[in-house]
PDB file of C-alpha atoms in Angstrom:
ATOM      1  CA  UNK O   1      49.767 -63.594  30.240  1.00  0.00           C
ATOM      2  CA  UNK O   2      49.083 -65.660  33.399  1.00  0.00           C
ATOM      3  CA  UNK O   3      49.223 -68.832  31.269  1.00  0.00           C
ATOM      4  CA  UNK O   4      52.660 -67.884  30.014  1.00  0.00           C
ATOM      5  CA  UNK O   5      54.479 -67.537  33.357  1.00  0.00           C
ATOM      6  CA  UNK O   6      55.083 -71.277  33.964  1.00  0.00           C
ATOM      7  CA  UNK O   7      56.769 -71.578  30.537  1.00  0.00           C
ATOM      8  CA  UNK O   8      58.863 -68.479  31.064  1.00  0.00           C
ATOM      9  CA  UNK O   9      59.779 -69.686  34.550  1.00  0.00           C
ATOM     10  CA  UNK O  10      60.904 -73.085  33.202  1.00  0.00           C
ATOM     11  CA  UNK O  11      63.022 -71.409  30.526  1.00  0.00           C
ATOM     12  CA  UNK O  12      64.606 -68.993  33.020  1.00  0.00           C
ATOM     13  CA  UNK O  13      65.311 -71.818  35.464  1.00  0.00           C
ATOM     14  CA  UNK O  14      66.887 -73.778  32.631  1.00  0.00           C
ATOM     15  CA  UNK O  15      69.044 -70.787  31.770  1.00  0.00           C
ATOM     16  CA  UNK O  16      70.065 -70.432  35.413  1.00  0.00           C
ATOM     17  CA  UNK O  17      70.958 -74.144  35.552  1.00  0.00           C
ATOM     18  CA  UNK O  18      73.052 -73.673  32.414  1.00  0.00           C
ATOM     19  CA  UNK O  19      74.871 -70.770  34.079  1.00  0.00           C
ATOM     20  CA  UNK O  20      75.801 -72.859  37.106  1.00  0.00           C
ATOM     21  CA  UNK O  21      79.117 -74.719  36.619  1.00  0.00           C
ATOM     22  CA  UNK O  22      77.853 -77.454  38.962  1.00  0.00           C
ATOM     23  CA  UNK O  23      75.233 -78.395  36.370  1.00  0.00           C
ATOM     24  CA  UNK O  24      77.830 -79.468  33.857  1.00  0.00           C
ATOM     25  CA  UNK O  25      79.473 -76.815  31.694  1.00  0.00           C
ATOM     26  CA  UNK O  26      82.622 -76.941  33.803  1.00  0.00           C
ATOM     27  CA  UNK O  27      82.782 -80.710  33.278  1.00  0.00           C
ATOM     28  CA  UNK O  28      82.350 -80.216  29.513  1.00  0.00           C
ATOM     29  CA  UNK O  29      85.212 -77.666  29.442  1.00  0.00           C
ATOM     30  CA  UNK O  30      87.409 -80.021  31.464  1.00  0.00           C
ATOM     31  CA  UNK O  31      86.820 -82.855  29.020  1.00  0.00           C
ATOM     32  CA  UNK O  32      87.492 -80.518  26.108  1.00  0.00           C
ATOM     33  CA  UNK O  33      90.773 -79.383  27.650  1.00  0.00           C
ATOM     34  CA  UNK O  34      91.813 -82.985  28.353  1.00  0.00           C
ATOM     35  CA  UNK O  35      91.215 -83.979  24.753  1.00  0.00           C
ATOM     36  CA  UNK O  36      92.448 -80.618  23.425  1.00  0.00           C
ATOM     37  CA  UNK O  37      89.387 -80.639  21.202  1.00  0.00           C
ATOM     38  CA  UNK O  38      86.563 -78.113  20.965  1.00  0.00           C
ATOM     39  CA  UNK O  39      84.177 -80.815  19.698  1.00  0.00           C
ATOM     40  CA  UNK O  40      84.651 -82.747  22.929  1.00  0.00           C
ATOM     41  CA  UNK O  41      82.999 -79.831  24.761  1.00  0.00           C
ATOM     42  CA  UNK O  42      79.926 -80.105  22.529  1.00  0.00           C
ATOM     43  CA  UNK O  43      79.836 -83.901  22.775  1.00  0.00           C
ATOM     44  CA  UNK O  44      79.913 -83.704  26.583  1.00  0.00           C
ATOM     45  CA  UNK O  45      76.972 -81.305  26.686  1.00  0.00           C
ATOM     46  CA  UNK O  46      74.616 -83.885  25.092  1.00  0.00           C
ATOM     47  CA  UNK O  47      74.670 -86.462  27.942  1.00  0.00           C
ATOM     48  CA  UNK O  48      74.725 -83.622  30.477  1.00  0.00           C
ATOM     49  CA  UNK O  49      71.484 -82.259  28.982  1.00  0.00           C
ATOM     50  CA  UNK O  50      69.933 -85.745  28.826  1.00  0.00           C
ATOM     51  CA  UNK O  51      70.760 -86.431  32.473  1.00  0.00           C
ATOM     52  CA  UNK O  52      69.347 -83.073  33.492  1.00  0.00           C
ATOM     53  CA  UNK O  53      66.171 -83.717  31.476  1.00  0.00           C
ATOM     54  CA  UNK O  54      65.793 -87.163  33.062  1.00  0.00           C
ATOM     55  CA  UNK O  55      66.063 -85.612  36.543  1.00  0.00           C
ATOM     56  CA  UNK O  56      63.359 -83.082  35.725  1.00  0.00           C
ATOM     57  CA  UNK O  57      61.152 -85.778  34.156  1.00  0.00           C
ATOM     58  CA  UNK O  58      61.520 -87.946  37.264  1.00  0.00           C
ATOM     59  CA  UNK O  59      60.440 -85.024  39.423  1.00  0.00           C
ATOM     60  CA  UNK O  60      57.476 -84.380  37.128  1.00  0.00           C
ATOM     61  CA  UNK O  61      56.488 -88.061  37.430  1.00  0.00           C
ATOM     62  CA  UNK O  62      56.623 -87.865  41.216  1.00  0.00           C
ATOM     63  CA  UNK O  63      54.518 -84.717  41.109  1.00  0.00           C
ATOM     64  CA  UNK O  64      51.971 -86.412  38.821  1.00  0.00           C
ATOM     65  CA  UNK O  65      51.774 -89.386  41.186  1.00  0.00           C
ATOM     66  CA  UNK O  66      51.226 -87.071  44.150  1.00  0.00           C
ATOM     67  CA  UNK O  67      48.498 -85.198  42.287  1.00  0.00           C
ATOM     68  CA  UNK O  68      46.812 -88.527  41.515  1.00  0.00           C
ATOM     69  CA  UNK O  69      46.555 -89.466  45.174  1.00  0.00           C
ATOM     70  CA  UNK O  70      46.449 -86.177  47.124  1.00  0.00           C
ATOM     71  CA  UNK O  71      44.307 -83.081  46.894  1.00  0.00           C
ATOM     72  CA  UNK O  72      45.774 -79.987  45.223  1.00  0.00           C
ATOM     73  CA  UNK O  73      46.196 -78.029  48.466  1.00  0.00           C
ATOM     74  CA  UNK O  74      48.192 -80.827  50.082  1.00  0.00           C
ATOM     75  CA  UNK O  75      50.416 -81.139  47.041  1.00  0.00           C
ATOM     76  CA  UNK O  76      51.081 -77.379  46.988  1.00  0.00           C
ATOM     77  CA  UNK O  77      51.865 -77.364  50.703  1.00  0.00           C
ATOM     78  CA  UNK O  78      54.181 -80.349  50.210  1.00  0.00           C
ATOM     79  CA  UNK O  79      56.016 -78.705  47.346  1.00  0.00           C
ATOM     80  CA  UNK O  80      56.401 -75.372  49.126  1.00  0.00           C
ATOM     81  CA  UNK O  81      57.488 -77.116  52.329  1.00  0.00           C
ATOM     82  CA  UNK O  82      60.053 -79.173  50.421  1.00  0.00           C
ATOM     83  CA  UNK O  83      61.419 -76.042  48.766  1.00  0.00           C
ATOM     84  CA  UNK O  84      61.744 -74.210  52.077  1.00  0.00           C
ATOM     85  CA  UNK O  85      63.283 -77.245  53.804  1.00  0.00           C
ATOM     86  CA  UNK O  86      65.764 -77.985  51.021  1.00  0.00           C
ATOM     87  CA  UNK O  87      66.708 -74.340  50.537  1.00  0.00           C
ATOM     88  CA  UNK O  88      67.202 -73.911  54.290  1.00  0.00           C
ATOM     89  CA  UNK O  89      69.211 -77.098  54.491  1.00  0.00           C
ATOM     90  CA  UNK O  90      71.528 -75.954  51.688  1.00  0.00           C
ATOM     91  CA  UNK O  91      71.977 -72.562  53.376  1.00  0.00           C
ATOM     92  CA  UNK O  92      72.802 -74.095  56.760  1.00  0.00           C
ATOM     93  CA  UNK O  93      74.858 -77.017  55.471  1.00  0.00           C
ATOM     94  CA  UNK O  94      76.785 -75.034  52.896  1.00  0.00           C
ATOM     95  CA  UNK O  95      78.394 -76.636  49.881  1.00  0.00           C
ATOM     96  CA  UNK O  96      80.791 -79.507  50.380  1.00  0.00           C
ATOM     97  CA  UNK O  97      81.346 -81.229  47.067  1.00  0.00           C
ATOM     98  CA  UNK O  98      83.813 -84.084  47.057  1.00  0.00           C
ATOM     99  CA  UNK O  99      85.154 -85.349  43.787  1.00  0.00           C
ATOM    100  CA  UNK O 100      84.760 -89.112  43.693  1.00  0.00           C
ATOM    101  CA  UNK O 101      85.555 -89.834  40.051  1.00  0.00           C
ATOM    102  CA  UNK O 102      88.081 -88.896  37.454  1.00  0.00           C
ATOM    103  CA  UNK O 103      87.318 -86.908  34.343  1.00  0.00           C
ATOM    104  CA  UNK O 104      87.447 -89.897  31.996  1.00  0.00           C
ATOM    105  CA  UNK O 105      83.834 -90.909  31.626  1.00  0.00           C
ATOM    106  CA  UNK O 106      81.754 -92.158  28.744  1.00  0.00           C
ATOM    107  CA  UNK O 107      78.381 -90.970  27.475  1.00  0.00           C
ATOM    108  CA  UNK O 108      76.374 -93.099  29.922  1.00  0.00           C
ATOM    109  CA  UNK O 109      78.538 -92.163  32.900  1.00  0.00           C
ATOM    110  CA  UNK O 110      78.263 -88.492  32.110  1.00  0.00           C
ATOM    111  CA  UNK O 111      74.469 -88.727  31.701  1.00  0.00           C
ATOM    112  CA  UNK O 112      74.220 -90.582  35.044  1.00  0.00           C
ATOM    113  CA  UNK O 113      76.426 -87.993  36.744  1.00  0.00           C
ATOM    114  CA  UNK O 114      74.253 -85.189  35.326  1.00  0.00           C
ATOM    115  CA  UNK O 115      71.061 -86.929  36.504  1.00  0.00           C
ATOM    116  CA  UNK O 116      72.482 -87.332  40.012  1.00  0.00           C
ATOM    117  CA  UNK O 117      73.948 -83.823  40.194  1.00  0.00           C
ATOM    118  CA  UNK O 118      70.688 -82.244  38.990  1.00  0.00           C
ATOM    119  CA  UNK O 119      68.688 -84.311  41.462  1.00  0.00           C
ATOM    120  CA  UNK O 120      70.948 -83.571  44.408  1.00  0.00           C
ATOM    121  CA  UNK O 121      70.937 -79.832  43.635  1.00  0.00           C
ATOM    122  CA  UNK O 122      67.119 -79.817  43.583  1.00  0.00           C
ATOM    123  CA  UNK O 123      66.784 -78.814  39.928  1.00  0.00           C
ATOM    124  CA  UNK O 124      63.479 -80.624  39.505  1.00  0.00           C
ATOM    125  CA  UNK O 125      62.209 -79.466  42.869  1.00  0.00           C
ATOM    126  CA  UNK O 126      62.719 -75.860  41.833  1.00  0.00           C
ATOM    127  CA  UNK O 127      60.637 -76.457  38.708  1.00  0.00           C
ATOM    128  CA  UNK O 128      57.692 -77.928  40.643  1.00  0.00           C
ATOM    129  CA  UNK O 129      55.725 -74.685  41.103  1.00  0.00           C
ATOM    130  CA  UNK O 130      55.724 -74.143  37.346  1.00  0.00           C
ATOM    131  CA  UNK O 131      54.946 -77.826  36.679  1.00  0.00           C
ATOM    132  CA  UNK O 132      51.989 -77.587  39.074  1.00  0.00           C
ATOM    133  CA  UNK O 133      50.494 -74.886  36.886  1.00  0.00           C
ATOM    134  CA  UNK O 134      50.961 -76.839  33.657  1.00  0.00           C
ATOM    135  CA  UNK O 135      49.705 -80.288  34.486  1.00  0.00           C
ATOM    136  CA  UNK O 136      50.871 -83.731  33.387  1.00  0.00           C
ATOM    137  CA  UNK O 137      49.798 -83.365  29.713  1.00  0.00           C
ATOM    138  CA  UNK O 138      52.537 -80.805  29.058  1.00  0.00           C
ATOM    139  CA  UNK O 139      55.379 -82.532  30.911  1.00  0.00           C
ATOM    140  CA  UNK O 140      57.356 -83.435  27.788  1.00  0.00           C
ATOM    141  CA  UNK O 141      57.151 -79.890  26.449  1.00  0.00           C
ATOM    142  CA  UNK O 142      58.042 -78.441  29.877  1.00  0.00           C
ATOM    143  CA  UNK O 143      61.111 -80.701  30.174  1.00  0.00           C
ATOM    144  CA  UNK O 144      62.084 -79.841  26.615  1.00  0.00           C
ATOM    145  CA  UNK O 145      61.872 -76.059  27.066  1.00  0.00           C
ATOM    146  CA  UNK O 146      63.737 -76.189  30.372  1.00  0.00           C
ATOM    147  CA  UNK O 147      66.462 -78.452  28.976  1.00  0.00           C
ATOM    148  CA  UNK O 148      66.853 -76.454  25.764  1.00  0.00           C
ATOM    149  CA  UNK O 149      67.414 -73.256  27.779  1.00  0.00           C
ATOM    150  CA  UNK O 150      69.888 -75.037  30.060  1.00  0.00           C
ATOM    151  CA  UNK O 151      71.771 -76.510  27.097  1.00  0.00           C
ATOM    152  CA  UNK O 152      71.906 -73.193  25.210  1.00  0.00           C
ATOM    153  CA  UNK O 153      73.365 -71.245  28.135  1.00  0.00           C
ATOM    154  CA  UNK O 154      75.718 -74.045  29.215  1.00  0.00           C
ATOM    155  CA  UNK O 155      76.913 -74.432  25.629  1.00  0.00           C
ATOM    156  CA  UNK O 156      77.637 -70.742  25.148  1.00  0.00           C
ATOM    157  CA  UNK O 157      79.511 -70.528  28.442  1.00  0.00           C
ATOM    158  CA  UNK O 158      81.445 -73.790  27.941  1.00  0.00           C
ATOM    159  CA  UNK O 159      82.600 -72.817  24.472  1.00  0.00           C
ATOM    160  CA  UNK O 160      83.474 -69.266  25.554  1.00  0.00           C
ATOM    161  CA  UNK O 161      85.540 -70.572  28.466  1.00  0.00           C
ATOM    162  CA  UNK O 162      87.198 -73.216  26.293  1.00  0.00           C
ATOM    163  CA  UNK O 163      87.898 -70.917  23.318  1.00  0.00           C
ATOM    164  CA  UNK O 164      88.661 -67.621  24.927  1.00  0.00           C
ATOM    165  CA  UNK O 165      88.825 -67.319  28.707  1.00  0.00           C
ATOM    166  CA  UNK O 166      90.198 -70.593  30.034  1.00  0.00           C
ATOM    167  CA  UNK O 167      89.593 -71.980  33.501  1.00  0.00           C
ATOM    168  CA  UNK O 168      91.509 -69.065  35.025  1.00  0.00           C
ATOM    169  CA  UNK O 169      88.265 -67.157  34.645  1.00  0.00           C
ATOM    170  CA  UNK O 170      86.879 -69.092  37.587  1.00  0.00           C
ATOM    171  CA  UNK O 171      89.597 -67.770  39.858  1.00  0.00           C
ATOM    172  CA  UNK O 172      88.991 -64.184  38.741  1.00  0.00           C
ATOM    173  CA  UNK O 173      85.225 -64.067  38.429  1.00  0.00           C
ATOM    174  CA  UNK O 174      83.752 -66.692  40.745  1.00  0.00           C
ATOM    175  CA  UNK O 175      80.180 -66.134  41.913  1.00  0.00           C
ATOM    176  CA  UNK O 176      78.756 -68.468  44.539  1.00  0.00           C
ATOM    177  CA  UNK O 177      75.800 -69.750  42.534  1.00  0.00           C
ATOM    178  CA  UNK O 178      75.138 -72.481  45.114  1.00  0.00           C
ATOM    179  CA  UNK O 179      74.361 -69.827  47.713  1.00  0.00           C
ATOM    180  CA  UNK O 180      72.129 -68.015  45.261  1.00  0.00           C
ATOM    181  CA  UNK O 181      70.429 -71.331  44.388  1.00  0.00           C
ATOM    182  CA  UNK O 182      69.723 -72.081  48.054  1.00  0.00           C
ATOM    183  CA  UNK O 183      68.197 -68.635  48.475  1.00  0.00           C
ATOM    184  CA  UNK O 184      66.036 -69.044  45.367  1.00  0.00           C
ATOM    185  CA  UNK O 185      64.782 -72.435  46.615  1.00  0.00           C
ATOM    186  CA  UNK O 186      63.945 -70.986  50.028  1.00  0.00           C
ATOM    187  CA  UNK O 187      62.265 -67.869  48.691  1.00  0.00           C
ATOM    188  CA  UNK O 188      60.244 -69.797  46.117  1.00  0.00           C
ATOM    189  CA  UNK O 189      58.877 -72.057  48.821  1.00  0.00           C
ATOM    190  CA  UNK O 190      57.997 -69.115  51.043  1.00  0.00           C
ATOM    191  CA  UNK O 191      56.330 -67.368  48.134  1.00  0.00           C
ATOM    192  CA  UNK O 192      54.277 -70.484  47.363  1.00  0.00           C
ATOM    193  CA  UNK O 193      53.199 -70.661  51.009  1.00  0.00           C
ATOM    194  CA  UNK O 194      52.175 -66.989  50.991  1.00  0.00           C
ATOM    195  CA  UNK O 195      50.050 -67.307  47.830  1.00  0.00           C
TER     196      UNK O 195
END
């Protein structure tokens, strides 16, 4: 059972990322509404998932490089410290997103946006404790499981909002997932430090 927790953690984090509109489902719905086409929602989710996967893979590569040059204790302290610092920063700073681009983007632009959004939100950083337990040999599988869970949840939500609820749902049922995300980052780092 102990060997299973990193995989379950990666899948649950992927599902949580898929739940968060900032990780792309809101963008996919917006593109679908602009084109008045349900298939546009699905098409948008592909580059969003690829960008998210690339962000996680880049984090895994940084982690592998750190493990190649530093001892395990130093790497764990670095990861937990980074989680605490980034979570604390997001709590103190708050969320101030500024739109800098229109909604008309191509496949590559959407993948790049997803990579940057995932990286800035600390998606890969949050996965580091699980990645530490798995090692470099399982990175591709870890990224795949995480991304599949993210894509499944984001796809279900995006299509439900597009088909049934509309964007008015956000006004009626908004949950501050960025605040929750900052708390999860902070608590994960503190838990890593305690263990």
